[in-house]
Coordinates of C-alpha atoms in Angstrom, one line a residue:
X1 CA 0.0 0.0 0.0
X2 CA 1.1 3.6 -0.7
X3 CA 1.5 6.2 2.0
X4 CA 0.9 9.9 1.1
X5 CA 2.7 12.2 3.5
X6 CA 1.7 15.9 3.6
X7 CA 2.8 16.9 7.0
X8 CA 6.2 18.6 6.9
X9 CA 6.7 17.4 3.3
X10 CA 4.8 16.2 0.2
X11 CA 5.8 12.7 -0.9
X12 CA 4.6 9.2 -1.7
X13 CA 6.1 6.3 0.2
X14 CA 5.8 2.6 -0.7
X15 CA 5.1 1.1 2.6
X16 CA 6.5 -2.4 1.7
X17 CA 9.8 -1.2 0.4
X18 CA 10.2 2.2 2.1
X19 CA 11.0 3.8 -1.3
X20 CA 9.8 7.4 -1.4
X21 CA 8.9 9.7 -4.3
X22 CA 9.2 13.4 -4.2
X23 CA 6.3 14.7 -6.1
X24 CA 7.2 18.3 -7.1
X25 CA 4.4 20.5 -8.4
X26 CA 2.7 17.4 -9.9
X27 CA 1.9 16.4 -6.3
X28 CA -0.4 19.3 -6.0
X29 CA -3.1 17.2 -7.6
X30 CA -3.1 14.5 -5.0
X31 CA -2.9 17.0 -2.2
X32 CA -5.8 18.9 -3.7
X33 CA -8.0 15.9 -4.0
X34 CA -7.0 14.6 -0.6
X35 CA -8.1 17.9 1.1
X36 CA -11.5 17.7 -0.7
X37 CA -12.0 14.0 0.1
X38 CA -14.5 12.4 0.2
X39 CA -16.1 14.9 -2.1
X40 CA -15.8 14.7 -5.9
X41 CA -14.4 17.7 -7.7
X42 CA -15.3 18.8 -11.2
X43 CA -12.4 18.5 -13.7
X44 CA -12.7 22.1 -14.8
X45 CA -12.6 23.4 -11.3
X46 CA -9.7 21.3 -10.4
X47 CA -7.7 22.5 -13.4
X48 CA -8.6 26.1 -12.8
X49 CA -7.6 25.9 -9.1
X50 CA -4.3 24.1 -9.8
X51 CA -3.3 26.0 -12.9
X52 CA -5.0 29.4 -12.5
X53 CA -2.8 31.2 -15.1
X54 CA -3.5 28.7 -17.9
X55 CA -6.5 28.4 -20.2
X56 CA -8.4 25.2 -20.0
X57 CA -6.9 23.7 -23.1
X58 CA -3.5 23.8 -21.5
X59 CA -4.5 23.3 -17.8
X60 CA -6.7 20.3 -18.9
X61 CA -3.8 18.7 -20.6
X62 CA -1.5 19.2 -17.6
X63 CA -4.3 17.6 -15.5
X64 CA -4.5 14.6 -17.7
X65 CA -0.7 14.1 -17.6
X66 CA -0.8 14.2 -13.8
X67 CA -3.7 11.9 -13.6
X68 CA -2.0 9.3 -15.8
X69 CA 1.2 9.5 -13.6
X70 CA -0.5 9.2 -10.3
X71 CA -3.0 6.5 -11.4
X72 CA 0.0 4.2 -11.8
X73 CA 1.2 5.1 -8.3
X74 CA -1.9 5.0 -6.2
X75 CA -4.2 2.7 -8.3
X76 CA -7.8 2.5 -7.4
X77 CA -7.5 5.2 -4.7
X78 CA -7.5 7.8 -7.5
X79 CA -11.1 7.9 -8.9
X80 CA -11.2 9.4 -12.5
X81 CA -14.6 10.1 -13.7
X82 CA -15.8 11.6 -17.0
X83 CA -16.5 15.0 -15.4
X84 CA -15.1 14.8 -11.9
X85 CA -12.2 13.4 -9.8
X86 CA -11.8 12.2 -6.3
X87 CA -9.2 10.5 -4.0
X88 CA -10.5 7.6 -1.9
X89 CA -8.5 8.0 1.4
X90 CA -9.7 4.7 2.7
X91 CA -7.4 3.0 0.1
X92 CA -4.3 5.1 0.7
X93 CA -2.7 6.0 4.0
X94 CA -2.5 9.7 4.5
X95 CA -0.6 11.0 7.6
X96 CA -2.8 14.1 7.8
X97 CA -6.1 12.0 7.6
X98 CA -4.8 9.5 10.2
X99 CA -3.8 12.3 12.6
X100 CA -7.2 13.9 12.4
X101 CA -8.8 10.6 13.2
X102 CA -6.5 10.2 16.2
X103 CA -7.4 13.7 17.4
X104 CA -11.1 12.9 17.1
X105 CA -10.7 9.6 18.9
X106 CA -8.8 11.3 21.7
X107 CA -11.6 13.9 22.0
X108 CA -14.2 11.0 22.5
X109 CA -12.2 9.4 25.4
X110 CA -14.2 10.1 28.6
X111 CA -11.3 9.7 31.1
X112 CA -9.0 12.8 31.2
X113 CA -6.0 10.6 31.9
X114 CA -6.7 8.5 28.8
X115 CA -7.2 11.7 26.7
X116 CA -3.9 13.1 27.9
X117 CA -2.1 9.9 27.1
X118 CA -3.6 9.9 23.6
X119 CA -2.7 13.6 22.9
X120 CA 0.8 13.1 24.3
X121 CA 1.4 10.3 21.8
X122 CA 0.5 12.6 18.8
X123 CA 2.3 15.7 20.1
X124 CA 5.3 15.1 17.7
X125 CA 3.0 15.1 14.7
X126 CA 1.3 18.3 15.8
X127 CA 4.6 20.1 15.3
X128 CA 4.4 19.5 11.6
X129 CA 2.9 22.1 9.2
X130 CA 0.5 21.0 6.5
X131 CA 2.0 21.0 2.9
X132 CA 4.7 23.5 3.8
X133 CA 6.2 23.4 0.3
X134 CA 2.9 24.5 -1.3
X135 CA 2.0 28.2 -1.2
X136 CA -0.7 28.4 -3.9
X137 CA -4.0 30.2 -3.1
X138 CA -6.1 27.0 -3.1
X139 CA -4.2 25.5 -0.1
X140 CA -4.1 28.5 2.2
X141 CA -7.6 28.0 3.6
X142 CA -6.7 24.4 4.6
X143 CA -3.4 25.4 6.1
X144 CA -5.0 28.0 8.2
X145 CA -7.7 25.5 9.4
X146 CA -4.9 23.1 10.3
X147 CA -3.1 25.8 12.3
X148 CA -6.3 26.6 14.2
X149 CA -6.9 22.9 14.9
X150 CA -3.3 22.5 16.1
X151 CA -3.7 25.4 18.4
X152 CA -6.9 24.1 19.8
X153 CA -5.4 20.6 20.4
X154 CA -2.3 22.1 22.1
X155 CA -4.5 24.2 24.4
X156 CA -6.4 21.1 25.3
X157 CA -3.2 19.2 25.9
X158 CA -1.9 22.0 28.1
X159 CA -5.2 22.1 30.1
X160 CA -5.1 18.4 30.7
X161 CA -1.4 18.5 31.6
X162 CA -2.2 21.3 34.1
X163 CA -4.9 19.1 35.8
X164 CA -2.4 16.2 35.9
X165 CA 0.4 18.4 37.2
X166 CA 2.6 17.4 34.3
X167 CA 4.7 20.5 33.9
X168 CA 7.1 19.1 31.4
X169 CA 4.3 18.3 29.0
X170 CA 3.0 21.8 29.3
X171 CA 6.5 23.0 28.3
X172 CA 6.5 20.6 25.4
X173 CA 3.2 22.0 24.2
X174 CA 4.4 25.5 24.5
X175 CA 7.6 24.7 22.5
X176 CA 5.5 23.1 19.8
X177 CA 3.4 26.2 19.5
X178 CA 6.6 28.3 19.4
X179 CA 8.0 26.3 16.6
X180 CA 4.8 26.8 14.6
X181 CA 4.6 30.5 15.5
X182 CA 1.2 29.9 17.1
X183 CA 0.8 32.6 19.6
X184 CA -2.0 32.1 22.2
X185 CA -2.5 33.8 25.6
X186 CA -3.9 30.7 27.3
X187 CA -0.9 28.6 26.2
X188 CA 1.4 31.3 27.5
X189 CA -0.4 31.3 30.8
X190 CA -0.3 27.6 31.1
X191 CA 3.4 27.6 30.4
X192 CA 4.2 30.4 32.9
X193 CA 2.0 28.9 35.6
X194 CA 3.7 25.5 35.2
X195 CA 7.1 27.2 35.6
X196 CA 5.9 29.0 38.7
X197 CA 4.9 25.7 40.2
X198 CA 8.5 24.4 39.9
X199 CA 10.1 27.7 40.9
X200 CA 11.4 28.5 37.4
X201 CA 9.2 31.6 36.6
X202 CA 12.4 33.5 35.6
X203 CA 12.9 31.2 32.7
X204 CA 9.4 31.9 31.5
X205 CA 9.9 35.6 31.8
X206 CA 13.0 35.4 29.7
X207 CA 11.1 33.4 27.1
X208 CA 8.3 35.9 27.1
X209 CA 10.7 38.8 26.6
X210 CA 12.5 37.0 23.7
X211 CA 9.2 36.1 22.0
X212 CA 7.7 39.5 22.3
X213 CA 10.5 40.8 20.1
X214 CA 9.8 38.4 17.2
X215 CA 7.9 40.1 14.3
X216 CA 6.2 36.9 13.3
X217 CA 4.4 36.6 16.6
X218 CA 2.2 39.6 15.8
X219 CA 1.9 40.7 19.5
X220 CA -1.1 42.9 20.1
X221 CA -0.6 45.5 22.8
X222 CA -3.6 44.2 24.9
X223 CA -2.2 40.7 24.8
X224 CA 1.3 41.8 25.9
X225 CA -0.2 43.9 28.7
X226 CA -2.4 41.0 29.8
X227 CA 0.6 38.7 30.1
X228 CA 2.7 41.3 31.9
X229 CA -0.1 41.6 34.4
X230 CA -0.3 37.8 34.8
X231 CA 3.4 37.6 35.3
X232 CA 3.2 40.3 38.0
X233 CA 0.5 38.3 39.8
X234 CA 2.6 35.2 39.7
X235 CA 5.7 37.0 41.0
X236 CA 3.7 38.5 43.9
X237 CA 2.9 35.1 45.3
X238 CA -0.7 34.4 44.2
X239 CA -0.2 30.9 45.6
X240 CA -0.3 32.2 49.1
X241 CA -3.6 31.3 50.8
X242 CA -3.9 34.7 52.4
X243 CA -4.0 36.5 49.0
X244 CA -6.8 36.9 46.5
X245 CA -7.1 33.8 44.3
X246 CA -7.4 33.9 40.5
X247 CA -9.8 31.6 38.7
X248 CA -7.0 30.1 36.6
X249 CA -5.2 28.8 39.7
X250 CA -8.1 27.0 41.3
X251 CA -7.7 23.7 39.5
X252 CA -4.2 23.3 41.0
X253 CA -4.9 24.1 44.6
X254 CA -5.7 20.7 46.2
X255 CA -2.4 20.4 48.0
X256 CA -2.4 24.0 49.1
X257 CA -6.0 23.9 50.3
X258 CA -5.3 20.8 52.5
X259 CA -2.4 22.7 54.1
X260 CA -4.5 25.9 54.5
X261 CA -7.4 24.0 56.2
X262 CA -4.9 22.7 58.7
X263 CA -3.0 26.0 59.3
X264 CA -5.6 28.7 58.7
X265 CA -9.1 27.2 58.4
X266 CA -10.9 30.6 58.6
X267 CA -8.9 31.9 55.6
X268 CA -9.7 28.7 53.8
X269 CA -13.4 29.1 54.6
X270 CA -13.4 32.6 53.3
X271 CA -11.8 31.4 50.1
X272 CA -14.6 28.9 49.5
X273 CA -17.2 31.7 49.7
X274 CA -15.6 33.5 46.7
X275 CA -17.4 33.4 43.3
X276 CA -14.4 31.8 41.6
X277 CA -14.3 28.9 44.1
X278 CA -18.1 28.4 43.7
X279 CA -17.6 28.1 39.9
X280 CA -14.9 25.5 40.3
X281 CA -17.1 23.6 42.8
X282 CA -19.7 23.2 40.0
X283 CA -17.2 21.8 37.6
X284 CA -15.8 19.2 40.0
X285 CA -17.9 18.9 43.2
X286 CA -16.5 15.4 44.0
X287 CA -13.0 16.8 44.4
X288 CA -13.7 19.8 46.6
X289 CA -16.5 18.6 48.8
X290 CA -14.0 16.7 51.0
X291 CA -12.2 19.9 51.8
X292 CA -15.5 21.3 53.1
X293 CA -16.0 18.3 55.4
X294 CA -12.5 18.8 56.7
X295 CA -13.3 22.5 57.4
X296 CA -16.5 21.9 59.4
X297 CA -14.6 19.3 61.5
X298 CA -12.1 21.9 62.8
X299 CA -12.7 23.7 66.1
X300 CA -12.2 27.1 64.5
X301 CA -15.1 26.9 62.0
X302 CA -18.2 27.6 64.1
X303 CA -21.4 29.5 64.1
X304 CA -22.4 31.3 60.9
X305 CA -19.2 30.3 59.1
X306 CA -19.9 26.6 59.9
X307 CA -23.5 27.1 58.6
X308 CA -22.2 28.6 55.4
X309 CA -19.8 25.7 54.9
X310 CA -22.6 23.2 55.5
X311 CA -24.7 25.0 52.9
X312 CA -21.9 24.7 50.4
X313 CA -21.7 20.9 51.3
X314 CA -25.4 20.7 50.5
X315 CA -24.8 22.4 47.2
X316 CA -21.9 20.1 46.4
X317 CA -23.6 16.9 47.5
X318 CA -26.7 17.9 45.6
X319 CA -24.6 18.3 42.4
X320 CA -23.3 14.8 43.1
X321 CA -26.9 13.5 43.7
X322 CA -25.8 12.3 47.1
X323 CA -29.2 13.0 48.6
X324 CA -28.7 11.1 51.9
X325 CA -25.7 13.3 52.7
X326 CA -27.9 16.3 52.0
X327 CA -30.6 15.1 54.4
X328 CA -27.9 14.7 57.1
X329 CA -26.6 18.2 56.6
X330 CA -30.1 19.8 56.5
X331 CA -31.0 17.9 59.7
X332 CA -27.9 19.4 61.3
X333 CA -28.7 22.9 60.2
X334 CA -32.5 22.9 61.0
X335 CA -31.6 22.0 64.6
X336 CA -29.7 25.3 64.9
X337 CA -30.8 28.9 65.2
X338 CA -30.4 30.4 61.7
X339 CA -31.2 33.6 60.0
X340 CA -34.2 33.3 57.6
X341 CA -32.2 33.4 54.3
X342 CA -30.0 30.5 55.5
X343 CA -33.1 28.6 56.6
X344 CA -34.7 29.2 53.2
X345 CA -31.5 27.9 51.5
X346 CA -31.7 24.8 53.7
X347 CA -35.2 24.0 52.8
X348 CA -34.3 24.6 49.1
X349 CA -31.5 22.0 49.3
X350 CA -33.6 19.6 51.3
X351 CA -36.3 19.7 48.6
X352 CA -33.8 18.4 46.1
X353 CA -32.7 15.7 48.4
X354 CA -36.3 14.4 48.8
X355 CA -36.7 14.7 45.1
X356 CA -33.6 12.6 44.4
X357 CA -34.8 10.1 47.0
X358 CA -38.1 9.9 45.0
X359 CA -40.2 11.4 47.8
X360 CA -42.0 13.9 45.5
X361 CA -44.6 15.0 48.0
X362 CA -42.0 15.9 50.6
X363 CA -40.0 17.6 47.9
X364 CA -42.9 19.8 46.9
X365 CA -43.6 20.6 50.6
X366 CA -39.9 21.7 51.2
X367 CA -39.7 23.9 48.1
X368 CA -43.0 25.6 49.1
X369 CA -41.5 26.2 52.6
X370 CA -38.5 27.8 51.0
X371 CA -40.7 29.9 48.7
X372 CA -42.8 31.1 51.7
X373 CA -39.7 32.4 53.5
X374 CA -38.5 34.3 50.4
X375 CA -42.0 35.7 49.8
X376 CA -42.0 37.0 53.4
X377 CA -38.6 38.6 52.8
X378 CA -40.0 40.2 49.7
X379 CA -37.4 38.4 47.6
X380 CA -39.4 38.0 44.4
X381 CA -36.5 36.6 42.4
X382 CA -35.9 33.7 44.7
X383 CA -39.6 33.1 45.2
X384 CA -40.0 32.6 41.4
X385 CA -36.9 30.4 41.4
X386 CA -38.6 28.1 43.9
X387 CA -41.7 28.0 41.6
X388 CA -39.4 26.9 38.7
X389 CA -38.0 24.1 40.9
X390 CA -41.5 23.1 41.9
X391 CA -42.4 22.9 38.2
X392 CA -39.6 20.4 37.7
X393 CA -40.9 18.3 40.6
X394 CA -44.4 18.4 39.0
X395 CA -43.4 17.1 35.6
X396 CA -41.5 14.3 37.2
X397 CA -44.8 13.4 38.9
X398 CA -46.5 13.3 35.4
X399 CA -48.1 16.8 35.8
X400 CA -46.8 18.0 32.5
X401 CA -49.3 20.8 31.7
X402 CA -49.0 22.3 35.2
X403 CA -45.2 22.2 34.9
X404 CA -45.3 24.0 31.5
X405 CA -47.6 26.7 32.9
X406 CA -45.4 27.3 35.9
X407 CA -42.3 27.6 33.7
X408 CA -44.0 30.1 31.4
X409 CA -45.0 32.3 34.4
X410 CA -41.4 32.2 35.7
X411 CA -40.0 33.1 32.3
X412 CA -42.2 36.2 32.2
X413 CA -40.8 37.3 35.6
X414 CA -37.2 36.6 34.5
X415 CA -37.5 38.8 31.4
X416 CA -38.3 41.8 33.6
X417 CA -34.8 41.4 35.1
X418 CA -31.5 42.2 33.4
X419 CA -28.6 40.5 35.2
X420 CA -26.4 37.4 34.6
X421 CA -28.3 35.3 37.3
X422 CA -31.6 36.0 35.6
X423 CA -30.3 34.9 32.2
X424 CA -28.8 31.7 33.7
X425 CA -32.2 30.9 35.3
X426 CA -33.9 31.7 32.1
X427 CA -31.7 29.2 30.3
X428 CA -32.3 26.5 32.9
X429 CA -36.1 27.2 32.7
X430 CA -36.0 26.6 28.9
X431 CA -33.9 23.5 29.4
X432 CA -36.5 22.1 31.7
X433 CA -39.2 23.1 29.3
X434 CA -37.3 21.2 26.6
X435 CA -37.3 18.1 28.8
X436 CA -41.0 18.1 29.2
X437 CA -41.5 18.4 25.4
X438 CA -39.1 15.5 24.9
X439 CA -41.1 13.4 27.4
X440 CA -44.2 14.2 25.4
X441 CA -42.5 13.4 22.1
X442 CA -43.0 17.0 20.8
X443 CA -39.7 17.3 19.0
X444 CA -40.5 20.6 17.2
X445 CA -41.1 22.5 20.4
X446 CA -38.2 20.7 22.0
X447 CA -35.9 22.1 19.3
X448 CA -37.4 25.6 19.8
X449 CA -36.7 25.4 23.5
X450 CA -33.2 24.1 22.9
X451 CA -32.4 27.1 20.7
X452 CA -33.8 29.4 23.4
X453 CA -31.3 27.9 25.9
X454 CA -28.3 28.5 23.7
X455 CA -29.4 32.1 23.1
X456 CA -29.8 32.7 26.8
X457 CA -26.5 31.1 27.7
X458 CA -24.6 33.3 25.4
X459 CA -20.8 33.2 25.4
X460 CA -20.4 32.4 29.1
X461 CA -22.5 29.3 29.8
X462 CA -23.2 28.0 33.3
X463 CA -20.7 25.1 33.7
X464 CA -23.0 23.5 36.2
X465 CA -25.7 22.8 33.6
X466 CA -23.6 21.9 30.5
X467 CA -23.3 18.1 31.2
X468 CA -27.0 17.7 31.5
X469 CA -28.0 20.2 28.8
X470 CA -25.6 19.1 26.1
X471 CA -27.0 15.5 26.3
X472 CA -30.5 16.9 26.2
X473 CA -29.7 19.2 23.3
X474 CA -27.9 16.4 21.5
X475 CA -30.9 14.2 21.5
X476 CA -33.1 17.1 20.4
X477 CA -31.0 18.0 17.4
X478 CA -30.6 14.3 16.3
X479 CA -34.4 13.9 16.5
X480 CA -34.7 16.9 14.2
X481 CA -32.1 15.5 11.7
X482 CA -29.2 17.7 12.7
X483 CA -27.0 14.7 13.2
X484 CA -23.4 16.0 13.5
X485 CA -24.3 18.8 15.7
X486 CA -26.4 16.6 18.0
X487 CA -23.7 13.9 18.1
X488 CA -21.0 16.3 19.1
X489 CA -23.2 17.7 21.9
X490 CA -24.2 14.3 23.2
X491 CA -20.6 13.1 23.3
X492 CA -19.5 16.3 25.1
X493 CA -22.3 16.0 27.6
X494 CA -21.5 12.3 28.4
X495 CA -17.9 13.1 28.9
X496 CA -18.7 16.0 31.2
X497 CA -21.1 13.9 33.3
X498 CA -18.5 11.2 33.8
X499 CA -15.8 13.7 34.8
X500 CA -18.1 15.4 37.3
X501 CA -18.5 12.0 39.0
X502 CA -22.3 12.2 39.3
X503 CA -24.0 8.8 38.8
X504 CA -27.4 10.6 38.3
X505 CA -26.1 12.8 35.5
X506 CA -24.5 9.9 33.8
X507 CA -27.7 7.9 34.0
X508 CA -29.8 10.7 32.6
X509 CA -27.2 11.4 29.9
X510 CA -27.2 7.7 28.8
X511 CA -31.0 7.6 28.6
X512 CA -31.0 10.7 26.3
X513 CA -28.2 9.0 24.3
X514 CA -30.4 5.8 24.1
X515 CA -33.1 7.9 22.5
X516 CA -30.6 9.2 20.0
X517 CA -29.4 5.7 19.2
X518 CA -33.1 4.7 18.6
X519 CA -33.5 7.6 16.1
X520 CA -30.3 6.5 14.3
X521 CA -31.5 2.9 13.8
X522 CA -29.6 1.3 16.7
X523 CA -32.8 0.1 18.2
X524 CA -31.6 -3.1 20.0
X525 CA -28.6 -1.2 21.4
X526 CA -30.9 1.6 22.6
X527 CA -33.0 -0.9 24.5
X528 CA -29.9 -2.5 26.0
X529 CA -28.6 0.8 27.2
X530 CA -32.0 1.6 28.8
X531 CA -32.0 -1.8 30.6
X532 CA -28.5 -1.3 31.8
X533 CA -29.2 2.2 33.2
X534 CA -32.3 0.9 34.9
X535 CA -30.3 -1.7 36.8
X536 CA -27.7 1.0 37.7
X537 CA -30.4 3.3 38.9
X538 CA -31.7 0.6 41.3
X539 CA -28.2 0.1 42.7
X540 CA -27.8 3.9 43.4
X541 CA -31.5 4.4 44.4
X542 CA -32.1 6.8 41.6
X543 CA -35.1 5.0 40.3
X544 CA -37.1 6.5 37.4
X545 CA -39.8 9.0 38.1
X546 CA -43.2 8.7 36.4
X547 CA -42.0 11.0 33.5
X548 CA -38.7 9.1 33.1
X549 CA -40.6 5.8 32.9
X550 CA -42.9 7.3 30.3
X551 CA -39.9 8.3 28.2
X552 CA -38.2 4.9 28.5
X553 CA -41.4 2.9 28.0
X554 CA -42.2 4.8 24.8
X555 CA -38.9 4.0 23.2
X556 CA -39.3 0.3 24.1
X557 CA -42.9 0.3 22.9
X558 CA -42.0 1.8 19.5
X559 CA -39.1 -0.6 19.1
X560 CA -41.6 -3.4 18.6
X561 CA -40.3 -7.0 18.8
X562 CA -36.7 -6.2 17.8
X563 CA -34.4 -8.6 19.6
X564 CA -32.4 -6.8 22.3
X565 CA -28.6 -6.7 22.6
X566 CA -27.6 -7.5 26.1
X567 CA -25.2 -5.4 28.1
X568 CA -23.7 -7.1 31.1
X569 CA -25.2 -5.5 34.2
X570 CA -21.8 -5.7 35.9
X571 CA -20.2 -3.7 33.2
X572 CA -18.7 -0.5 34.6
X573 CA -20.1 2.9 33.6
X574 CA -16.9 4.1 31.9
X575 CA -17.0 1.2 29.4
X576 CA -20.7 1.6 28.8
X577 CA -20.3 5.4 28.1
X578 CA -17.4 4.6 25.8
X579 CA -19.6 2.0 24.0
X580 CA -22.4 4.5 23.5
X581 CA -20.0 7.2 22.2
X582 CA -18.6 4.7 19.7
X583 CA -22.1 3.9 18.5
X584 CA -23.0 7.6 18.2
X585 CA -19.9 8.2 16.1
X586 CA -20.8 5.3 13.8
X587 CA -24.3 6.5 13.5
X588 CA -23.1 9.8 12.0
X589 CA -22.4 8.0 8.7
X590 CA -25.9 6.4 8.5
X591 CA -28.3 7.9 6.1
X592 CA -31.8 8.9 7.4
X593 CA -33.4 7.7 10.7
X594 CA -35.0 4.6 11.9

């Protein structure tokens, strides 16, 4: 088989013998068709793009000569039609195509350590430019796209390496970007932060000063100033627990937080009350909740500070769907004297615990208790927020029309406000509305609601809701024949839910994914996933509500008598999510729906 290399060079290699052929300008044809694969290209367009200064009589003849030459070299991979041409990249190994497949495969891995390992393996290839010896107009678009993709992957690699504490790998990513003249502020920050951690910030400052003098880096004044400010923050000891924390440092603070809780617990408690810490909590509640338990166990954290820490534990355990822990914490708080706002928050958290424990009547009672306190405090916003939550409890109980009416009333109230919290709640409201439409099988209105969520989320989405919402949106788009968009969202949502460590989120995400598999013709597999999730739900005491049973039963009912594919109930969730992601990717190539 022949190998076509287009990264760092342009040549054909016989894989059996290792013999290589430098292609010269004639190789432009193969490169052109490879970049357009699997699409067919009209002969005239191909000739015009490759030989723009020639008339068709001359360019057409040059094209025929090149086709004859390369047909002998690549055989059936080169498809020569009467009016069009194509290159079948499944019959020829192309380093660029193979690398893009590996990038996609790494993106679908749900475990960050697996993804980091996969990206580390391809880092040497990322340092190679696409078709560097070709500068014609037709290739520039593809080269710029590849540079943008390379930058995105390097940033992802640096992010994962940061989380893993692999400072050398961050440096390797930075050096690759430097080689390719890819200038990016986030890559610079990752690099500088990694050097700070190993006490070598001075080396990073020297690199920064040297790079800022290079013309090809196209340094904008705002970018330079931003990095200068960042360096100043690092030099002044931002890793000292007594100082103000920056959001970008939060993911690296586990070791320091443990020390701070032991040495200065009140300072650590104050840190956990900051907005930045709260955001990080939402991203990874499983990691940070243990720090809170350690805090409330100390003798120095008492009174209102202890109550605030316990309220944060309630939030974190709620995100993890650990409802029994929430009940324990609310029991503790309700036995204490508390100010009314804290008592309202306690009832609010307790309502979700009863909901997750499938005691819907108690959940409704608790959320109404919370709403009554907020109403007495003239806090209209939080009163309406409680109503939105009650709406969610109602549709789970099968009261769909009542839930939709409650949501609509809350949306009207939210539109009268103009602040980030209101827009976040507006987005959550539409996401819940979308869920009701999905349960009812109303896919047109589900799509409308999904689009409303994306509009409300804007450019700074609430990290807390992305895992759940992306799986929800993915199913909605697939049901409305937007296959690639829906698949990408579903895969992203499943990965996020796994990384957040919430069994409940993973179960719901897999059920939405099962619906997507049903629509894409994987009916037996869809039923198998639903059965596996039902077994997992019983183990974790997250059994389906009336509405969730309605959804699952409808898919199974519409599946008819199709024989089921059995998933082993003992299979772990990581493997099942990986299995589902693989099926979703395969389904992208299927035509139509079941």
